[in-house]
PDB file of C-alpha atoms in Angstrom:
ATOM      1  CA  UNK A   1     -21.456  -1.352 -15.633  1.00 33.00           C
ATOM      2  CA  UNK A   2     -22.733  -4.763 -15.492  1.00 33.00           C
ATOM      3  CA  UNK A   3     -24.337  -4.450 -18.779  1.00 36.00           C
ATOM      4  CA  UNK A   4     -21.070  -3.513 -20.657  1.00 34.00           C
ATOM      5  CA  UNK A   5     -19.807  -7.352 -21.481  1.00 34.00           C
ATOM      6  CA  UNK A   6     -22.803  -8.300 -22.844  1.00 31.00           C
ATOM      7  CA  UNK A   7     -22.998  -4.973 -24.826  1.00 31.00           C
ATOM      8  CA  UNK A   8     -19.713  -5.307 -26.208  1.00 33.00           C
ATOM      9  CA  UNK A   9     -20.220  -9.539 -26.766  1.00 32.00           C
ATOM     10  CA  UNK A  10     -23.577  -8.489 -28.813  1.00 35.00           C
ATOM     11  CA  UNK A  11     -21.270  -5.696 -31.015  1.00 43.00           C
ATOM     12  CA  UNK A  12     -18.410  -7.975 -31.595  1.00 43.00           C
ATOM     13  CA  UNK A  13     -20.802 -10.243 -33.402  1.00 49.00           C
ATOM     14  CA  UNK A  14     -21.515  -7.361 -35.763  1.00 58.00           C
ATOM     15  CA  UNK A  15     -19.207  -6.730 -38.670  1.00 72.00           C
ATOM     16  CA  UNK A  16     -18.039  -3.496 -38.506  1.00 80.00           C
ATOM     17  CA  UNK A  17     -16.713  -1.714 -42.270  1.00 87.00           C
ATOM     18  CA  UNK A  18     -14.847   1.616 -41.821  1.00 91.00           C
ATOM     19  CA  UNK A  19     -14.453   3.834 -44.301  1.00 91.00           C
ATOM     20  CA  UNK A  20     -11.809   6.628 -45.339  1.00 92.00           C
ATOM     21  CA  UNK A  21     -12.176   9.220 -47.437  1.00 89.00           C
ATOM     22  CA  UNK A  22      -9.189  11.859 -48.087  1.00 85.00           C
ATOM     23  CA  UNK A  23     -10.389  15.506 -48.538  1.00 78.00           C
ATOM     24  CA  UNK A  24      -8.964  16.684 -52.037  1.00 75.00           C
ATOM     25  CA  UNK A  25      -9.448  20.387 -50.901  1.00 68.00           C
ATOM     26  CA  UNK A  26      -7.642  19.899 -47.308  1.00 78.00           C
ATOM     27  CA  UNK A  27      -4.613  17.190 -47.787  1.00 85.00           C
ATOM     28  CA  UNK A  28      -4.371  17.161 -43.621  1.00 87.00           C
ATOM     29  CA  UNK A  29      -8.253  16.086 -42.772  1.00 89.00           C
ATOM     30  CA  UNK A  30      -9.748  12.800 -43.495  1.00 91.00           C
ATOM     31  CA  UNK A  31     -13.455  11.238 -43.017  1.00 90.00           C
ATOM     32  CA  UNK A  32     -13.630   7.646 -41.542  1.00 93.00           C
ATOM     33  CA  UNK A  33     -17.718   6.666 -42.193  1.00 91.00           C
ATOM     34  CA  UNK A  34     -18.481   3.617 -40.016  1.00 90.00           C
ATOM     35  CA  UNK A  35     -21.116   1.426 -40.408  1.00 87.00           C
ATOM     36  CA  UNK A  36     -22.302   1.786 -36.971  1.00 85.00           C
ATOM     37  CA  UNK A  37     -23.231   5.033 -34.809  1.00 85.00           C
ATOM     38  CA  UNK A  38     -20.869   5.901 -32.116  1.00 82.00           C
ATOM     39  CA  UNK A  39     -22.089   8.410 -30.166  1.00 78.00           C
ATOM     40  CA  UNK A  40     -25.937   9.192 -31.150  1.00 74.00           C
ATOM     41  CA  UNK A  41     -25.049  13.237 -29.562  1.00 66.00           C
ATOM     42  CA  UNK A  42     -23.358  15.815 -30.860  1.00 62.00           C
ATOM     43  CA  UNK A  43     -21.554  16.814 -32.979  1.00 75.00           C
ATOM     44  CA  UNK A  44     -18.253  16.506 -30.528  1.00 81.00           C
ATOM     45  CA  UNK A  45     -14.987  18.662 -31.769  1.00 82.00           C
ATOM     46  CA  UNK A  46     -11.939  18.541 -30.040  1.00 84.00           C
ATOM     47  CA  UNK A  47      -9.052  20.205 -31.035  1.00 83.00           C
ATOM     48  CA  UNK A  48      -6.254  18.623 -28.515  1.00 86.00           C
ATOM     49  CA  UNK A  49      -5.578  16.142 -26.488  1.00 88.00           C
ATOM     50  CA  UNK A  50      -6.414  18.426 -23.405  1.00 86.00           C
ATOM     51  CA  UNK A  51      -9.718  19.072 -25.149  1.00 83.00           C
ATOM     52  CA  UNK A  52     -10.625  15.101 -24.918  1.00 84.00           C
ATOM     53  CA  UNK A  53     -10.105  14.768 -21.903  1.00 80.00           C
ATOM     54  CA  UNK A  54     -12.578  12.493 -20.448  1.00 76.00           C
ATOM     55  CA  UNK A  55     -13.648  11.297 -24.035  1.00 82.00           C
ATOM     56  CA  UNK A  56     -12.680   7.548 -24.666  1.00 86.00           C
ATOM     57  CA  UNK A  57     -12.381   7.701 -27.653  1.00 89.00           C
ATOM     58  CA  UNK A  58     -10.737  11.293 -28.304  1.00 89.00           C
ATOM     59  CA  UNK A  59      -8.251   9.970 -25.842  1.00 89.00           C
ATOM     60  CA  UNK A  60      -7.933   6.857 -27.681  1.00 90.00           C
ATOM     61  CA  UNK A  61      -6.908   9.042 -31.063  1.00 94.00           C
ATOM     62  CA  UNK A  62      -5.062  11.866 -30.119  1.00 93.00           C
ATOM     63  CA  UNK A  63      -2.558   8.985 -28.487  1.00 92.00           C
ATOM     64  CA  UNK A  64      -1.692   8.586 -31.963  1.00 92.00           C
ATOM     65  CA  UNK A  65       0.886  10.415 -32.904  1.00 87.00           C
ATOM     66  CA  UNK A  66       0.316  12.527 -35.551  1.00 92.00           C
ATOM     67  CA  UNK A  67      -3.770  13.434 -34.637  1.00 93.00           C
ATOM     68  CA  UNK A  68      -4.305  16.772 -34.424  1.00 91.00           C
ATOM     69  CA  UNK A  69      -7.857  17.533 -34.106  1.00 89.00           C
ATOM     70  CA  UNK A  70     -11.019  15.139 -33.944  1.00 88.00           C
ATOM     71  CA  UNK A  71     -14.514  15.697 -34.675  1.00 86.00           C
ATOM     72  CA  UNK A  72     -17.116  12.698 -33.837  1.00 86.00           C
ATOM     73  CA  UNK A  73     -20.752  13.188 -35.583  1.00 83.00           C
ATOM     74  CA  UNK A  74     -22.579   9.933 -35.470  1.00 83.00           C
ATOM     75  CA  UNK A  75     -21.173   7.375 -37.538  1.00 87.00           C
ATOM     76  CA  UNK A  76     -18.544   9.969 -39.013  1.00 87.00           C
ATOM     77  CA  UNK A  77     -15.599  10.606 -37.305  1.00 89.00           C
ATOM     78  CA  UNK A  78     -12.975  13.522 -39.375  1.00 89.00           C
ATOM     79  CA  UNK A  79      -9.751  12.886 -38.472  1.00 91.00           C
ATOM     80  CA  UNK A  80      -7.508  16.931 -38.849  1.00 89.00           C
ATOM     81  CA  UNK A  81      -3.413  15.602 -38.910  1.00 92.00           C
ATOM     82  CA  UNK A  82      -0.415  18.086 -37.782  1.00 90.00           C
ATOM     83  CA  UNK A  83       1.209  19.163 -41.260  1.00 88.00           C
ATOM     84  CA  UNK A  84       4.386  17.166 -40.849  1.00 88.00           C
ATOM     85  CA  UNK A  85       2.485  13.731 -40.126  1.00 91.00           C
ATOM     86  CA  UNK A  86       1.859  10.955 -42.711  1.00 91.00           C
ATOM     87  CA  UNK A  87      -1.281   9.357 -43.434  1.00 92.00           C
ATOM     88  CA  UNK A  88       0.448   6.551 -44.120  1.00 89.00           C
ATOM     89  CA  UNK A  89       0.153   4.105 -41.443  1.00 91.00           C
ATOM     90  CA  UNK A  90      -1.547   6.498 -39.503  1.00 94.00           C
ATOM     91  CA  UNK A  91      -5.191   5.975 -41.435  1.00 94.00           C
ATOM     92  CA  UNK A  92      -4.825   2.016 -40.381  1.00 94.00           C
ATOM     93  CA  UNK A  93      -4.148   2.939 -37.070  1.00 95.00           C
ATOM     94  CA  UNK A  94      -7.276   4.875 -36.558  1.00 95.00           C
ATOM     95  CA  UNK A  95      -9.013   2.513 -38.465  1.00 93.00           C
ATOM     96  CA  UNK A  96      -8.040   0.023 -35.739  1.00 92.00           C
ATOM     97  CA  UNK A  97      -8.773   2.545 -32.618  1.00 92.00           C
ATOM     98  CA  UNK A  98     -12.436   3.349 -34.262  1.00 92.00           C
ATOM     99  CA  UNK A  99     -12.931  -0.794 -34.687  1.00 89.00           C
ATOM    100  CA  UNK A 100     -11.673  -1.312 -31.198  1.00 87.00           C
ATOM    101  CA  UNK A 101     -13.774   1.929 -29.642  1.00 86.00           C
ATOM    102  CA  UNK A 102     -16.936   0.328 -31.575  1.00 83.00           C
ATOM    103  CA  UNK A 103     -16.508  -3.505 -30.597  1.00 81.00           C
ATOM    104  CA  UNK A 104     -16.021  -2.421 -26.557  1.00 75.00           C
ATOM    105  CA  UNK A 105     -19.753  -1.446 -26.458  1.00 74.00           C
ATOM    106  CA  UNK A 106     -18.312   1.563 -24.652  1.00 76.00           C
ATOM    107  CA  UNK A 107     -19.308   5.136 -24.809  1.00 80.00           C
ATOM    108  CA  UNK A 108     -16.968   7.228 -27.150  1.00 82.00           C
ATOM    109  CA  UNK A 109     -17.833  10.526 -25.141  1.00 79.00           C
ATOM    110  CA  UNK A 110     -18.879  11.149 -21.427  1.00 71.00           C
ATOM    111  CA  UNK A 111     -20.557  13.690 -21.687  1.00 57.00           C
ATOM    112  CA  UNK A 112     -20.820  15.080 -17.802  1.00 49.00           C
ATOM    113  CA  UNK A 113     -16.870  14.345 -17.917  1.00 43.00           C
ATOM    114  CA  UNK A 114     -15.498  15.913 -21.071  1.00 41.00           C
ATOM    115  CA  UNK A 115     -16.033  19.982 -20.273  1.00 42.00           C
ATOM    116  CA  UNK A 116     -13.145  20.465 -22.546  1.00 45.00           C
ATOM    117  CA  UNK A 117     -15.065  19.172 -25.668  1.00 49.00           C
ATOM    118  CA  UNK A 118     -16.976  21.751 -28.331  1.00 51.00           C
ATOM    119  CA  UNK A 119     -20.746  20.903 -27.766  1.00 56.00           C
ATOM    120  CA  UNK A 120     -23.318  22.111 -30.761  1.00 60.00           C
ATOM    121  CA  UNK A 121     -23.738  26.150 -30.004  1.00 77.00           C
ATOM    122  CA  UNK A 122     -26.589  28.128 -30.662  1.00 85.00           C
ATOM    123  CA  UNK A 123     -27.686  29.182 -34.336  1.00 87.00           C
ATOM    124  CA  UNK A 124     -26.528  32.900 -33.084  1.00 89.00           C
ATOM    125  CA  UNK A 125     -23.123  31.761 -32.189  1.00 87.00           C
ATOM    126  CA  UNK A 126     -21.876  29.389 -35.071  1.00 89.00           C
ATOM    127  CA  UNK A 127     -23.545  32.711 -37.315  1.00 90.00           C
ATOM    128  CA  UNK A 128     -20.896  34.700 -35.349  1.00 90.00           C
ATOM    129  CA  UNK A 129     -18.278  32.623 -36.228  1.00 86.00           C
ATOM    130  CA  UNK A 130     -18.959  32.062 -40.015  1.00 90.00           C
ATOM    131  CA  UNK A 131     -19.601  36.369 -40.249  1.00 91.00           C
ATOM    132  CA  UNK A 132     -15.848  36.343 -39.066  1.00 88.00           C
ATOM    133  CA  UNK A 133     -14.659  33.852 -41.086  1.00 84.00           C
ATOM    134  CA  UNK A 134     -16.373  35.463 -44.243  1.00 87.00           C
ATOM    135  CA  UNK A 135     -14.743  38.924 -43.210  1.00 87.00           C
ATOM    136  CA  UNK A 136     -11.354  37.442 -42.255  1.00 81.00           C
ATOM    137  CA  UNK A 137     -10.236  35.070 -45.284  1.00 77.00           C
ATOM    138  CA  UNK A 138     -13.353  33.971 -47.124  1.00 79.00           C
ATOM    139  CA  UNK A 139     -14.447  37.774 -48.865  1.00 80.00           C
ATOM    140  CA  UNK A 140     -10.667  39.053 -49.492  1.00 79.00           C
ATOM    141  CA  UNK A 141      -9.714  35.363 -51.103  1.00 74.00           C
ATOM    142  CA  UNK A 142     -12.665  35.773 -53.815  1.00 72.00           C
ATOM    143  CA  UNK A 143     -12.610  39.444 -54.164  1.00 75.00           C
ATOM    144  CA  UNK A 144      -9.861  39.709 -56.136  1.00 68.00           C
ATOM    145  CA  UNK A 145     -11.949  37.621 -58.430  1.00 67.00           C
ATOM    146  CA  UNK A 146     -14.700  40.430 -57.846  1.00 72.00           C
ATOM    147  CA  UNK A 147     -17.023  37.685 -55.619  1.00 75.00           C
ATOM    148  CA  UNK A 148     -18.441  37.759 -52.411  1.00 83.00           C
ATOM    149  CA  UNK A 149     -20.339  35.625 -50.443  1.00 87.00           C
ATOM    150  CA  UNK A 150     -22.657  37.020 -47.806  1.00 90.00           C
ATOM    151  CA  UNK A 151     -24.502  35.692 -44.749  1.00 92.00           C
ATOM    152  CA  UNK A 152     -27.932  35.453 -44.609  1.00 93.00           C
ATOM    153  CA  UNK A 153     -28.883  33.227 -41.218  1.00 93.00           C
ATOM    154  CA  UNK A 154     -28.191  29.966 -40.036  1.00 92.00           C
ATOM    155  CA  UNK A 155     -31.064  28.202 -38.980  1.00 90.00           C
ATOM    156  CA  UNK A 156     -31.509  24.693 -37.758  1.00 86.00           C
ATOM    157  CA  UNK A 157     -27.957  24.218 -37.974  1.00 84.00           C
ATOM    158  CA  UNK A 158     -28.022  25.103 -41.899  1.00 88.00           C
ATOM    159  CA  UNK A 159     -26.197  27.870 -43.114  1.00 91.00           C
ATOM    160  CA  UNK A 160     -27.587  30.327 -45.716  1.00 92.00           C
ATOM    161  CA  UNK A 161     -25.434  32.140 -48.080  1.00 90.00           C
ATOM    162  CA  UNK A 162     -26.034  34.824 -51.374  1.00 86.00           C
ATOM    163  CA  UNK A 163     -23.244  34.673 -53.457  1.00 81.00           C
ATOM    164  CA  UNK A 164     -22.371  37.864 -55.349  1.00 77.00           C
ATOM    165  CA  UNK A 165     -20.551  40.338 -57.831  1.00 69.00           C
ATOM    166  CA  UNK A 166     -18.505  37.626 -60.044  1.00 57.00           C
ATOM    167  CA  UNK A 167     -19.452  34.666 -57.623  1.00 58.00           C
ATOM    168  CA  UNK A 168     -23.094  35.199 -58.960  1.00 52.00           C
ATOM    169  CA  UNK A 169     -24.144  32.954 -62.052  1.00 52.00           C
ATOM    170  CA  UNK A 170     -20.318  31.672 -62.249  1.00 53.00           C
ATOM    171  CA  UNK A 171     -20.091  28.183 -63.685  1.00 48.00           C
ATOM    172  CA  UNK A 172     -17.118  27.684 -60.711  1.00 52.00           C
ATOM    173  CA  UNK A 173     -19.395  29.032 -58.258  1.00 51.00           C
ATOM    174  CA  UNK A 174     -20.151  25.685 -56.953  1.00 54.00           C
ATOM    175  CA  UNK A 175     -16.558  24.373 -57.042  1.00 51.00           C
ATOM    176  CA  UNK A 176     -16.118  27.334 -55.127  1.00 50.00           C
ATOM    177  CA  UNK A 177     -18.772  26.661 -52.544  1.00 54.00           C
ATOM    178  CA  UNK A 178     -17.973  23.061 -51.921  1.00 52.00           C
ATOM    179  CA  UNK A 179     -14.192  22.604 -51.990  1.00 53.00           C
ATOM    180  CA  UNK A 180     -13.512  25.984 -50.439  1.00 69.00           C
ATOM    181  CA  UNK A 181     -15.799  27.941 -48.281  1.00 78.00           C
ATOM    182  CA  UNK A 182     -16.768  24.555 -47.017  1.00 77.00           C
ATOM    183  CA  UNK A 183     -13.959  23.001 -45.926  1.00 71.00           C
ATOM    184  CA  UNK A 184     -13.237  26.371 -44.259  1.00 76.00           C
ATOM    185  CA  UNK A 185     -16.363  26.501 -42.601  1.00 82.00           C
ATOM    186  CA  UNK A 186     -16.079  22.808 -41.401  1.00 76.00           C
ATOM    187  CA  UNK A 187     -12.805  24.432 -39.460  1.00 73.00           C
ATOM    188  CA  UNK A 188     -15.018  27.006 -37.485  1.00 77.00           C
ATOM    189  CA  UNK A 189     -17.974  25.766 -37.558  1.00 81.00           C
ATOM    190  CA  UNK A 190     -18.381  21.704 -37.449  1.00 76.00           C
ATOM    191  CA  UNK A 191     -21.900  21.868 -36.359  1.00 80.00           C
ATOM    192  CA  UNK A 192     -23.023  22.944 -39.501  1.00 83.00           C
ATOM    193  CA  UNK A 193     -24.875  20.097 -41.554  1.00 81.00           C
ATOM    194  CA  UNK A 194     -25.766  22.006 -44.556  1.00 83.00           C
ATOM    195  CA  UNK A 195     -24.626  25.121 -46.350  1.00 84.00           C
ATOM    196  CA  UNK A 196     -27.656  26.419 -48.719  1.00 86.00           C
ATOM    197  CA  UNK A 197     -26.734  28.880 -51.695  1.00 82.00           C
ATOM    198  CA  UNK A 198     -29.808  30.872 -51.935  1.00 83.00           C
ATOM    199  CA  UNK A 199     -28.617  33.232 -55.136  1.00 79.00           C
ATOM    200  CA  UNK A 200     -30.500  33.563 -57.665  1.00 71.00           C
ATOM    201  CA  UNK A 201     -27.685  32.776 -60.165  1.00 58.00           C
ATOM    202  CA  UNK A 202     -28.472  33.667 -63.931  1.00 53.00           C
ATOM    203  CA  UNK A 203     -27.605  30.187 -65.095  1.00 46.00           C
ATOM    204  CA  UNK A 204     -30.316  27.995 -63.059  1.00 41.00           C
ATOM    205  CA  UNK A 205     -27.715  25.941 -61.123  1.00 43.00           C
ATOM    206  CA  UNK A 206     -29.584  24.165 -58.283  1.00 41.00           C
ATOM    207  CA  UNK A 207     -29.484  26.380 -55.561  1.00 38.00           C
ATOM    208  CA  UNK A 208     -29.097  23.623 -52.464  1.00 39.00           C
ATOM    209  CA  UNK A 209     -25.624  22.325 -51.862  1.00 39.00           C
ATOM    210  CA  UNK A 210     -26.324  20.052 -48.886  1.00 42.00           C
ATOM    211  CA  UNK A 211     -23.068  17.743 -47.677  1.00 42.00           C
ATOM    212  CA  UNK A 212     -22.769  14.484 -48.755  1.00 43.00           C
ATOM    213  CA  UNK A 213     -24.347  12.320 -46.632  1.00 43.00           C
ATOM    214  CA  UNK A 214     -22.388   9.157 -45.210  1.00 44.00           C
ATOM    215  CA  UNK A 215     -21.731   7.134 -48.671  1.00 46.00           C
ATOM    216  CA  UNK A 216     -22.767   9.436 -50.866  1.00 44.00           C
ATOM    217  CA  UNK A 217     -20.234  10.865 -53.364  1.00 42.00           C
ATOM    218  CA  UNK A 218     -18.975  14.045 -53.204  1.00 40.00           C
ATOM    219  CA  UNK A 219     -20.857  16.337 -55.842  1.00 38.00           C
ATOM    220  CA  UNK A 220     -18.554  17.555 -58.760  1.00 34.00           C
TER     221      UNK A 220
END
């Protein structure tokens, strides 16, 4: 406790730069990339208010009206909005609450006093959850398109996929793989870090689709 001024005195002298970035494929999420770490654990998903409990921070943005799910990684913080809310106003305002969270030299999550939170499961569970999302709205989407996309393990946090029938050697494919099934599996599973196409696809694409990593661009 006594350490905490001086923490946040040494921080304030920092700048801080936030970043937003809209997701094209989901209009209601949003990535805010700071320039500093705040909260070296994780990844943290919360999706309500009741969730956050006991996490600074979460508490901090779900008090803004209009947040409807937060997940903290690092220095990356997605912000998921309720459908009828604006990002208009509401990005600057969670600009601000990330700037003031960072500056207090506070933690963002307590840990022993957030049971509500999501913490990182087990490569056996978030493979549980992606085989249901895959059989539940991923696999009928694309097979009316004759495609399929199958799970091979997740390992490490990395997800391995085969993508097949008219999914295998498409140009689209990785269109596909990036602005859909990813964004879908961010929704499940946000403790993924990596999705890895391991197909063998007739035209040579590169077969590793890792995310982007904080300030990279998106891949086309």
């Amino acid at each position: 406790m006594s350490d905490a001024p001086a923490l946040a005195l040494s921080r304030a002298d920092q700048p801080v730069s936030i970043r937003a970035e809209a997701s094209l494929a989901d209009p209601d999420s949003c990535k805010f990339t700071l320039s500093s770490s705040l909260h070296p654990g994780g990844p943290w998903f919360f999706a309500s208010p009741e969730a956050a409990a006991g996490s600074p921070l979460g508490e901090r943005l779900f008090a803004l009206g209009g947040v409807a799910s937060v997940l903290i990684a690092g220095n990356v913080v997605t912000i998921g909005k309720a459908p009828g809310a604006a990002w208009t106003g509401l990005k600057a305002a969670i600009g601000a609450a990330l700037r003031a969270q960072l500056l207090s030299g506070l933690p963002a999550i307590l840990e022993t006093a957030a049971p509500g939170g999501t913490p990182a499961r087990s490569d056996a569970e978030l493979g549980v959850a992606v085989q249901e999302l895959l059989d539940r709205e991923v696999n009928r989407s694309i097979a009316s398109h004759g495609g399929k996309i199958s799970l091979l393990e997740v390992r490490d946090g990395r997800l391995f996929i085969t993508m097949s029938g008219g999914c295998q050697g498409c140009a689209s494919s990785q269109v596909t793989l990036r602005q859909g099934f990813e964004v879908m599996v961010k929704r499940v599973a946000p403790e993924i870090t990596a999705i890895v196409d391991a197909t063998d696809h007739a035209a040579g694409r590169q077969p590793f689709y890792p995310r982007a990593a904080p300030g990279a661009p998106s891949a086309a």
